[in-house]
Amino acid sequence: MQRLPDTSLTVALASGGREHFGWGIDRHLKADIFDALNQNTRATGQWGKGKAPKFQPWPRPKAPKKKESSKAKPARRVSVAEIYKKFTRR
């Protein structure tokens, strides 16, 4: 895990899912620069009052949302003996 490139699938899965695949530091920086240029254009433009355009931000990967239910049961604890039985069972 130490010398993998930041765009690898293993790093993407560790970061939150497949949608992060290919998103290295360079791609995040490019997306940030794109958004900063759009904000600068919006802030310094000679727009009429209330007529400044809305720029869409660069699409970025999002972490999947977890299901939250009020009736969810807490996970049952599993002992080491139960895990051993599962692995040694034929």
JSON list of N, CA and C in Angstrom, two decimals, residues 1-68:
[
{"chain": "A", "resi": 1, "resn": "MET", "atom": "N", "xyz": [0.81, -1.21, 0.00]},
{"chain": "A", "resi": 1, "resn": "MET", "atom": "CA", "xyz": [0.00, 0.00, 0.00]},
{"chain": "A", "resi": 1, "resn": "MET", "atom": "C", "xyz": [0.85, 1.26, 0.00]},
{"chain": "A", "resi": 2, "resn": "GLN", "atom": "N", "xyz": [2.14, 1.16, 0.27]},
{"chain": "A", "resi": 2, "resn": "GLN", "atom": "CA", "xyz": [2.92, 2.37, 0.47]},
{"chain": "A", "resi": 2, "resn": "GLN", "atom": "C", "xyz": [3.26, 3.11, -0.82]},
{"chain": "A", "resi": 3, "resn": "ARG", "atom": "N", "xyz": [3.64, 2.41, -1.85]},
{"chain": "A", "resi": 3, "resn": "ARG", "atom": "CA", "xyz": [4.14, 3.12, -3.03]},
{"chain": "A", "resi": 3, "resn": "ARG", "atom": "C", "xyz": [3.17, 3.09, -4.20]},
{"chain": "A", "resi": 4, "resn": "LEU", "atom": "N", "xyz": [1.90, 2.95, -3.93]},
{"chain": "A", "resi": 4, "resn": "LEU", "atom": "CA", "xyz": [0.92, 2.98, -5.00]},
{"chain": "A", "resi": 4, "resn": "LEU", "atom": "C", "xyz": [0.69, 4.40, -5.47]},
{"chain": "A", "resi": 5, "resn": "PRO", "atom": "N", "xyz": [0.44, 4.59, -6.76]},
{"chain": "A", "resi": 5, "resn": "PRO", "atom": "CA", "xyz": [0.12, 5.95, -7.22]},
{"chain": "A", "resi": 5, "resn": "PRO", "atom": "C", "xyz": [-1.22, 6.41, -6.67]},
{"chain": "A", "resi": 6, "resn": "ASP", "atom": "N", "xyz": [-1.37, 7.72, -6.51]},
{"chain": "A", "resi": 6, "resn": "ASP", "atom": "CA", "xyz": [-2.60, 8.24, -5.92]},
{"chain": "A", "resi": 6, "resn": "ASP", "atom": "C", "xyz": [-3.82, 8.08, -6.83]},
{"chain": "A", "resi": 7, "resn": "THR", "atom": "N", "xyz": [-3.63, 7.66, -8.07]},
{"chain": "A", "resi": 7, "resn": "THR", "atom": "CA", "xyz": [-4.75, 7.43, -8.98]},
{"chain": "A", "resi": 7, "resn": "THR", "atom": "C", "xyz": [-5.13, 5.97, -9.08]},
{"chain": "A", "resi": 8, "resn": "SER", "atom": "N", "xyz": [-4.54, 5.10, -8.26]},
{"chain": "A", "resi": 8, "resn": "SER", "atom": "CA", "xyz": [-4.81, 3.67, -8.34]},
{"chain": "A", "resi": 8, "resn": "SER", "atom": "C", "xyz": [-6.17, 3.33, -7.74]},
{"chain": "A", "resi": 9, "resn": "LEU", "atom": "N", "xyz": [-6.69, 2.17, -8.12]},
{"chain": "A", "resi": 9, "resn": "LEU", "atom": "CA", "xyz": [-7.99, 1.72, -7.63]},
{"chain": "A", "resi": 9, "resn": "LEU", "atom": "C", "xyz": [-7.94, 1.42, -6.14]},
{"chain": "A", "resi": 10, "resn": "THR", "atom": "N", "xyz": [-6.82, 0.91, -5.65]},
{"chain": "A", "resi": 10, "resn": "THR", "atom": "CA", "xyz": [-6.71, 0.61, -4.22]},
{"chain": "A", "resi": 10, "resn": "THR", "atom": "C", "xyz": [-6.80, 1.88, -3.39]},
{"chain": "A", "resi": 11, "resn": "VAL", "atom": "N", "xyz": [-6.13, 2.92, -3.81]},
{"chain": "A", "resi": 11, "resn": "VAL", "atom": "CA", "xyz": [-6.20, 4.20, -3.09]},
{"chain": "A", "resi": 11, "resn": "VAL", "atom": "C", "xyz": [-7.61, 4.79, -3.22]},
{"chain": "A", "resi": 12, "resn": "ALA", "atom": "N", "xyz": [-8.23, 4.62, -4.37]},
{"chain": "A", "resi": 12, "resn": "ALA", "atom": "CA", "xyz": [-9.59, 5.13, -4.56]},
{"chain": "A", "resi": 12, "resn": "ALA", "atom": "C", "xyz": [-10.57, 4.43, -3.63]},
{"chain": "A", "resi": 13, "resn": "LEU", "atom": "N", "xyz": [-10.46, 3.12, -3.50]},
{"chain": "A", "resi": 13, "resn": "LEU", "atom": "CA", "xyz": [-11.35, 2.39, -2.61]},
{"chain": "A", "resi": 13, "resn": "LEU", "atom": "C", "xyz": [-11.11, 2.78, -1.16]},
{"chain": "A", "resi": 14, "resn": "ALA", "atom": "N", "xyz": [-9.86, 3.05, -0.80]},
{"chain": "A", "resi": 14, "resn": "ALA", "atom": "CA", "xyz": [-9.56, 3.49, 0.56]},
{"chain": "A", "resi": 14, "resn": "ALA", "atom": "C", "xyz": [-10.07, 4.91, 0.81]},
{"chain": "A", "resi": 15, "resn": "SER", "atom": "N", "xyz": [-10.22, 5.71, -0.25]},
{"chain": "A", "resi": 15, "resn": "SER", "atom": "CA", "xyz": [-10.67, 7.09, -0.12]},
{"chain": "A", "resi": 15, "resn": "SER", "atom": "C", "xyz": [-12.19, 7.21, -0.06]},
{"chain": "A", "resi": 16, "resn": "GLY", "atom": "N", "xyz": [-12.89, 6.17, -0.43]},
{"chain": "A", "resi": 16, "resn": "GLY", "atom": "CA", "xyz": [-14.34, 6.28, -0.34]},
{"chain": "A", "resi": 16, "resn": "GLY", "atom": "C", "xyz": [-15.12, 5.55, -1.41]},
{"chain": "A", "resi": 17, "resn": "GLY", "atom": "N", "xyz": [-14.47, 5.00, -2.42]},
{"chain": "A", "resi": 17, "resn": "GLY", "atom": "CA", "xyz": [-15.22, 4.25, -3.42]},
{"chain": "A", "resi": 17, "resn": "GLY", "atom": "C", "xyz": [-14.64, 4.35, -4.81]},
{"chain": "A", "resi": 18, "resn": "ARG", "atom": "N", "xyz": [-15.26, 3.62, -5.72]},
{"chain": "A", "resi": 18, "resn": "ARG", "atom": "CA", "xyz": [-14.80, 3.58, -7.11]},
{"chain": "A", "resi": 18, "resn": "ARG", "atom": "C", "xyz": [-14.86, 4.93, -7.80]},
{"chain": "A", "resi": 19, "resn": "GLU", "atom": "N", "xyz": [-15.75, 5.81, -7.36]},
{"chain": "A", "resi": 19, "resn": "GLU", "atom": "CA", "xyz": [-15.86, 7.11, -8.02]},
{"chain": "A", "resi": 19, "resn": "GLU", "atom": "C", "xyz": [-14.62, 7.98, -7.82]},
{"chain": "A", "resi": 20, "resn": "HIS", "atom": "N", "xyz": [-13.75, 7.61, -6.91]},
{"chain": "A", "resi": 20, "resn": "HIS", "atom": "CA", "xyz": [-12.49, 8.34, -6.69]},
{"chain": "A", "resi": 20, "resn": "HIS", "atom": "C", "xyz": [-11.36, 7.82, -7.59]},
{"chain": "A", "resi": 21, "resn": "PHE", "atom": "N", "xyz": [-11.63, 6.79, -8.38]},
{"chain": "A", "resi": 21, "resn": "PHE", "atom": "CA", "xyz": [-10.60, 6.20, -9.24]},
{"chain": "A", "resi": 21, "resn": "PHE", "atom": "C", "xyz": [-10.16, 7.23, -10.29]},
{"chain": "A", "resi": 22, "resn": "GLY", "atom": "N", "xyz": [-8.85, 7.46, -10.38]},
{"chain": "A", "resi": 22, "resn": "GLY", "atom": "CA", "xyz": [-8.31, 8.43, -11.32]},
{"chain": "A", "resi": 22, "resn": "GLY", "atom": "C", "xyz": [-8.19, 9.84, -10.75]},
{"chain": "A", "resi": 23, "resn": "TRP", "atom": "N", "xyz": [-8.70, 10.05, -9.56]},
{"chain": "A", "resi": 23, "resn": "TRP", "atom": "CA", "xyz": [-8.65, 11.38, -8.94]},
{"chain": "A", "resi": 23, "resn": "TRP", "atom": "C", "xyz": [-7.44, 11.46, -8.02]},
{"chain": "A", "resi": 24, "resn": "GLY", "atom": "N", "xyz": [-6.33, 11.89, -8.59]},
{"chain": "A", "resi": 24, "resn": "GLY", "atom": "CA", "xyz": [-5.12, 12.10, -7.81]},
{"chain": "A", "resi": 24, "resn": "GLY", "atom": "C", "xyz": [-5.03, 13.54, -7.34]},
{"chain": "A", "resi": 25, "resn": "ILE", "atom": "N", "xyz": [-3.92, 13.87, -6.73]},
{"chain": "A", "resi": 25, "resn": "ILE", "atom": "CA", "xyz": [-3.72, 15.23, -6.23]},
{"chain": "A", "resi": 25, "resn": "ILE", "atom": "C", "xyz": [-3.78, 16.24, -7.37]},
{"chain": "A", "resi": 26, "resn": "ASP", "atom": "N", "xyz": [-3.18, 15.89, -8.52]},
{"chain": "A", "resi": 26, "resn": "ASP", "atom": "CA", "xyz": [-3.16, 16.82, -9.64]},
{"chain": "A", "resi": 26, "resn": "ASP", "atom": "C", "xyz": [-4.56, 17.12, -10.16]},
{"chain": "A", "resi": 27, "resn": "ARG", "atom": "N", "xyz": [-5.42, 16.12, -10.20]},
{"chain": "A", "resi": 27, "resn": "ARG", "atom": "CA", "xyz": [-6.78, 16.34, -10.70]},
{"chain": "A", "resi": 27, "resn": "ARG", "atom": "C", "xyz": [-7.60, 17.17, -9.71]},
{"chain": "A", "resi": 28, "resn": "HIS", "atom": "N", "xyz": [-7.41, 16.95, -8.42]},
{"chain": "A", "resi": 28, "resn": "HIS", "atom": "CA", "xyz": [-8.11, 17.77, -7.43]},
{"chain": "A", "resi": 28, "resn": "HIS", "atom": "C", "xyz": [-7.65, 19.23, -7.53]},
{"chain": "A", "resi": 29, "resn": "LEU", "atom": "N", "xyz": [-6.35, 19.44, -7.72]},
{"chain": "A", "resi": 29, "resn": "LEU", "atom": "CA", "xyz": [-5.84, 20.80, -7.85]},
{"chain": "A", "resi": 29, "resn": "LEU", "atom": "C", "xyz": [-6.39, 21.49, -9.10]},
{"chain": "A", "resi": 30, "resn": "LYS", "atom": "N", "xyz": [-6.47, 20.76, -10.21]},
{"chain": "A", "resi": 30, "resn": "LYS", "atom": "CA", "xyz": [-7.03, 21.34, -11.43]},
{"chain": "A", "resi": 30, "resn": "LYS", "atom": "C", "xyz": [-8.49, 21.73, -11.25]},
{"chain": "A", "resi": 31, "resn": "ALA", "atom": "N", "xyz": [-9.25, 20.90, -10.57]},
{"chain": "A", "resi": 31, "resn": "ALA", "atom": "CA", "xyz": [-10.65, 21.21, -10.30]},
{"chain": "A", "resi": 31, "resn": "ALA", "atom": "C", "xyz": [-10.76, 22.44, -9.40]},
{"chain": "A", "resi": 32, "resn": "ASP", "atom": "N", "xyz": [-9.89, 22.55, -8.40]},
{"chain": "A", "resi": 32, "resn": "ASP", "atom": "CA", "xyz": [-9.89, 23.72, -7.51]},
{"chain": "A", "resi": 32, "resn": "ASP", "atom": "C", "xyz": [-9.52, 24.99, -8.27]},
{"chain": "A", "resi": 33, "resn": "ILE", "atom": "N", "xyz": [-8.54, 24.89, -9.17]},
{"chain": "A", "resi": 33, "resn": "ILE", "atom": "CA", "xyz": [-8.15, 26.06, -9.98]},
{"chain": "A", "resi": 33, "resn": "ILE", "atom": "C", "xyz": [-9.30, 26.48, -10.89]},
{"chain": "A", "resi": 34, "resn": "PHE", "atom": "N", "xyz": [-9.98, 25.53, -11.49]},
{"chain": "A", "resi": 34, "resn": "PHE", "atom": "CA", "xyz": [-11.13, 25.82, -12.34]},
{"chain": "A", "resi": 34, "resn": "PHE", "atom": "C", "xyz": [-12.20, 26.57, -11.57]},
{"chain": "A", "resi": 35, "resn": "ASP", "atom": "N", "xyz": [-12.52, 26.09, -10.37]},
{"chain": "A", "resi": 35, "resn": "ASP", "atom": "CA", "xyz": [-13.53, 26.75, -9.54]},
{"chain": "A", "resi": 35, "resn": "ASP", "atom": "C", "xyz": [-13.07, 28.13, -9.08]},
{"chain": "A", "resi": 36, "resn": "ALA", "atom": "N", "xyz": [-11.78, 28.28, -8.77]},
{"chain": "A", "resi": 36, "resn": "ALA", "atom": "CA", "xyz": [-11.27, 29.57, -8.34]},
{"chain": "A", "resi": 36, "resn": "ALA", "atom": "C", "xyz": [-11.32, 30.59, -9.48]},
{"chain": "A", "resi": 37, "resn": "LEU", "atom": "N", "xyz": [-11.00, 30.16, -10.69]},
{"chain": "A", "resi": 37, "resn": "LEU", "atom": "CA", "xyz": [-11.09, 31.07, -11.84]},
{"chain": "A", "resi": 37, "resn": "LEU", "atom": "C", "xyz": [-12.53, 31.52, -12.08]},
{"chain": "A", "resi": 38, "resn": "ASN", "atom": "N", "xyz": [-13.46, 30.61, -11.94]},
{"chain": "A", "resi": 38, "resn": "ASN", "atom": "CA", "xyz": [-14.86, 30.97, -12.13]},
{"chain": "A", "resi": 38, "resn": "ASN", "atom": "C", "xyz": [-15.32, 31.95, -11.05]},
{"chain": "A", "resi": 39, "resn": "GLN", "atom": "N", "xyz": [-14.91, 31.73, -9.81]},
{"chain": "A", "resi": 39, "resn": "GLN", "atom": "CA", "xyz": [-15.29, 32.64, -8.74]},
{"chain": "A", "resi": 39, "resn": "GLN", "atom": "C", "xyz": [-14.65, 34.01, -8.94]},
{"chain": "A", "resi": 40, "resn": "ASN", "atom": "N", "xyz": [-13.41, 34.03, -9.41]},
{"chain": "A", "resi": 40, "resn": "ASN", "atom": "CA", "xyz": [-12.73, 35.29, -9.67]},
{"chain": "A", "resi": 40, "resn": "ASN", "atom": "C", "xyz": [-13.43, 36.04, -10.80]},
{"chain": "A", "resi": 41, "resn": "THR", "atom": "N", "xyz": [-13.82, 35.32, -11.84]},
{"chain": "A", "resi": 41, "resn": "THR", "atom": "CA", "xyz": [-14.53, 35.94, -12.95]},
{"chain": "A", "resi": 41, "resn": "THR", "atom": "C", "xyz": [-15.85, 36.53, -12.47]},
{"chain": "A", "resi": 42, "resn": "ARG", "atom": "N", "xyz": [-16.55, 35.80, -11.63]},
{"chain": "A", "resi": 42, "resn": "ARG", "atom": "CA", "xyz": [-17.84, 36.26, -11.12]},
{"chain": "A", "resi": 42, "resn": "ARG", "atom": "C", "xyz": [-17.66, 37.48, -10.21]},
{"chain": "A", "resi": 43, "resn": "ALA", "atom": "N", "xyz": [-16.60, 37.47, -9.41]},
{"chain": "A", "resi": 43, "resn": "ALA", "atom": "CA", "xyz": [-16.39, 38.55, -8.45]},
{"chain": "A", "resi": 43, "resn": "ALA", "atom": "C", "xyz": [-15.91, 39.83, -9.10]},
{"chain": "A", "resi": 44, "resn": "THR", "atom": "N", "xyz": [-15.10, 39.73, -10.15]},
{"chain": "A", "resi": 44, "resn": "THR", "atom": "CA", "xyz": [-14.49, 40.93, -10.73]},
{"chain": "A", "resi": 44, "resn": "THR", "atom": "C", "xyz": [-15.15, 41.40, -12.02]},
{"chain": "A", "resi": 45, "resn": "GLY", "atom": "N", "xyz": [-16.17, 40.70, -12.46]},
{"chain": "A", "resi": 45, "resn": "GLY", "atom": "CA", "xyz": [-16.84, 41.09, -13.70]},
{"chain": "A", "resi": 45, "resn": "GLY", "atom": "C", "xyz": [-17.69, 42.33, -13.54]},
{"chain": "A", "resi": 46, "resn": "GLN", "atom": "N", "xyz": [-17.94, 43.00, -14.65]},
{"chain": "A", "resi": 46, "resn": "GLN", "atom": "CA", "xyz": [-18.78, 44.20, -14.66]},
{"chain": "A", "resi": 46, "resn": "GLN", "atom": "C", "xyz": [-20.22, 43.79, -14.97]},
{"chain": "A", "resi": 47, "resn": "TRP", "atom": "N", "xyz": [-20.85, 43.15, -14.01]},
{"chain": "A", "resi": 47, "resn": "TRP", "atom": "CA", "xyz": [-22.21, 42.67, -14.19]},
{"chain": "A", "resi": 47, "resn": "TRP", "atom": "C", "xyz": [-23.19, 43.71, -13.65]},
{"chain": "A", "resi": 48, "resn": "GLY", "atom": "N", "xyz": [-24.37, 43.72, -14.22]},
{"chain": "A", "resi": 48, "resn": "GLY", "atom": "CA", "xyz": [-25.41, 44.58, -13.68]},
{"chain": "A", "resi": 48, "resn": "GLY", "atom": "C", "xyz": [-25.83, 44.05, -12.31]},
{"chain": "A", "resi": 49, "resn": "LYS", "atom": "N", "xyz": [-26.53, 44.86, -11.56]},
{"chain": "A", "resi": 49, "resn": "LYS", "atom": "CA", "xyz": [-26.92, 44.46, -10.20]},
{"chain": "A", "resi": 49, "resn": "LYS", "atom": "C", "xyz": [-27.80, 43.21, -10.27]},
{"chain": "A", "resi": 50, "resn": "GLY", "atom": "N", "xyz": [-27.33, 42.16, -9.62]},
{"chain": "A", "resi": 50, "resn": "GLY", "atom": "CA", "xyz": [-28.08, 40.91, -9.58]},
{"chain": "A", "resi": 50, "resn": "GLY", "atom": "C", "xyz": [-27.99, 40.09, -10.86]},
{"chain": "A", "resi": 51, "resn": "LYS", "atom": "N", "xyz": [-27.12, 40.45, -11.79]},
{"chain": "A", "resi": 51, "resn": "LYS", "atom": "CA", "xyz": [-27.03, 39.75, -13.07]},
{"chain": "A", "resi": 51, "resn": "LYS", "atom": "C", "xyz": [-25.76, 38.92, -13.21]},
{"chain": "A", "resi": 52, "resn": "ALA", "atom": "N", "xyz": [-25.04, 38.70, -12.13]},
{"chain": "A", "resi": 52, "resn": "ALA", "atom": "CA", "xyz": [-23.81, 37.91, -12.21]},
{"chain": "A", "resi": 52, "resn": "ALA", "atom": "C", "xyz": [-24.18, 36.46, -12.53]},
{"chain": "A", "resi": 53, "resn": "PRO", "atom": "N", "xyz": [-23.48, 35.85, -13.48]},
{"chain": "A", "resi": 53, "resn": "PRO", "atom": "CA", "xyz": [-23.83, 34.48, -13.85]},
{"chain": "A", "resi": 53, "resn": "PRO", "atom": "C", "xyz": [-23.43, 33.47, -12.77]},
{"chain": "A", "resi": 54, "resn": "LYS", "atom": "N", "xyz": [-24.13, 32.38, -12.73]},
{"chain": "A", "resi": 54, "resn": "LYS", "atom": "CA", "xyz": [-23.81, 31.28, -11.81]},
{"chain": "A", "resi": 54, "resn": "LYS", "atom": "C", "xyz": [-23.00, 30.27, -12.61]},
{"chain": "A", "resi": 55, "resn": "PHE", "atom": "N", "xyz": [-21.80, 29.99, -12.16]},
{"chain": "A", "resi": 55, "resn": "PHE", "atom": "CA", "xyz": [-20.95, 29.00, -12.81]},
{"chain": "A", "resi": 55, "resn": "PHE", "atom": "C", "xyz": [-21.09, 27.67, -12.08]},
{"chain": "A", "resi": 56, "resn": "GLN", "atom": "N", "xyz": [-21.19, 26.60, -12.84]},
{"chain": "A", "resi": 56, "resn": "GLN", "atom": "CA", "xyz": [-21.26, 25.27, -12.24]},
{"chain": "A", "resi": 56, "resn": "GLN", "atom": "C", "xyz": [-19.86, 24.86, -11.78]},
{"chain": "A", "resi": 57, "resn": "PRO", "atom": "N", "xyz": [-19.75, 24.33, -10.56]},
{"chain": "A", "resi": 57, "resn": "PRO", "atom": "CA", "xyz": [-18.43, 23.85, -10.11]},
{"chain": "A", "resi": 57, "resn": "PRO", "atom": "C", "xyz": [-18.04, 22.59, -10.87]},
{"chain": "A", "resi": 58, "resn": "TRP", "atom": "N", "xyz": [-16.76, 22.30, -10.88]},
{"chain": "A", "resi": 58, "resn": "TRP", "atom": "CA", "xyz": [-16.27, 21.10, -11.55]},
{"chain": "A", "resi": 58, "resn": "TRP", "atom": "C", "xyz": [-16.82, 19.87, -10.81]},
{"chain": "A", "resi": 59, "resn": "PRO", "atom": "N", "xyz": [-17.37, 18.91, -11.53]},
{"chain": "A", "resi": 59, "resn": "PRO", "atom": "CA", "xyz": [-17.92, 17.74, -10.83]},
{"chain": "A", "resi": 59, "resn": "PRO", "atom": "C", "xyz": [-16.82, 16.92, -10.15]},
{"chain": "A", "resi": 60, "resn": "ARG", "atom": "N", "xyz": [-17.04, 16.64, -8.89]},
{"chain": "A", "resi": 60, "resn": "ARG", "atom": "CA", "xyz": [-16.07, 15.88, -8.10]},
{"chain": "A", "resi": 60, "resn": "ARG", "atom": "C", "xyz": [-16.74, 14.61, -7.60]},
{"chain": "A", "resi": 61, "resn": "PRO", "atom": "N", "xyz": [-15.94, 13.60, -7.29]},
{"chain": "A", "resi": 61, "resn": "PRO", "atom": "CA", "xyz": [-16.53, 12.37, -6.74]},
{"chain": "A", "resi": 61, "resn": "PRO", "atom": "C", "xyz": [-17.08, 12.62, -5.34]},
{"chain": "A", "resi": 62, "resn": "LYS", "atom": "N", "xyz": [-18.18, 11.96, -5.06]},
{"chain": "A", "resi": 62, "resn": "LYS", "atom": "CA", "xyz": [-18.80, 12.09, -3.74]},
{"chain": "A", "resi": 62, "resn": "LYS", "atom": "C", "xyz": [-18.84, 10.74, -3.08]},
{"chain": "A", "resi": 63, "resn": "ALA", "atom": "N", "xyz": [-18.70, 10.75, -1.78]},
{"chain": "A", "resi": 63, "resn": "ALA", "atom": "CA", "xyz": [-18.78, 9.50, -1.02]},
{"chain": "A", "resi": 63, "resn": "ALA", "atom": "C", "xyz": [-20.22, 9.01, -1.01]},
{"chain": "A", "resi": 64, "resn": "PRO", "atom": "N", "xyz": [-20.43, 7.70, -1.10]},
{"chain": "A", "resi": 64, "resn": "PRO", "atom": "CA", "xyz": [-21.80, 7.20, -1.07]},
{"chain": "A", "resi": 64, "resn": "PRO", "atom": "C", "xyz": [-22.45, 7.47, 0.29]},
{"chain": "A", "resi": 65, "resn": "LYS", "atom": "N", "xyz": [-23.73, 7.79, 0.25]},
{"chain": "A", "resi": 65, "resn": "LYS", "atom": "CA", "xyz": [-24.44, 8.08, 1.49]},
{"chain": "A", "resi": 65, "resn": "LYS", "atom": "C", "xyz": [-24.85, 6.77, 2.16]},
{"chain": "A", "resi": 66, "resn": "LYS", "atom": "N", "xyz": [-24.69, 6.75, 3.46]},
{"chain": "A", "resi": 66, "resn": "LYS", "atom": "CA", "xyz": [-25.05, 5.56, 4.22]},
{"chain": "A", "resi": 66, "resn": "LYS", "atom": "C", "xyz": [-26.51, 5.64, 4.61]},
{"chain": "A", "resi": 67, "resn": "LYS", "atom": "N", "xyz": [-27.16, 4.48, 4.61]},
{"chain": "A", "resi": 67, "resn": "LYS", "atom": "CA", "xyz": [-28.56, 4.43, 5.01]},
{"chain": "A", "resi": 67, "resn": "LYS", "atom": "C", "xyz": [-28.64, 4.58, 6.52]},
{"chain": "A", "resi": 68, "resn": "GLU", "atom": "N", "xyz": [-29.51, 5.46, 6.94]},
{"chain": "A", "resi": 68, "resn": "GLU", "atom": "CA", "xyz": [-29.72, 5.64, 8.37]},
{"chain": "A", "resi": 68, "resn": "GLU", "atom": "C", "xyz": [-31.18, 5.36, 8.67]}
]
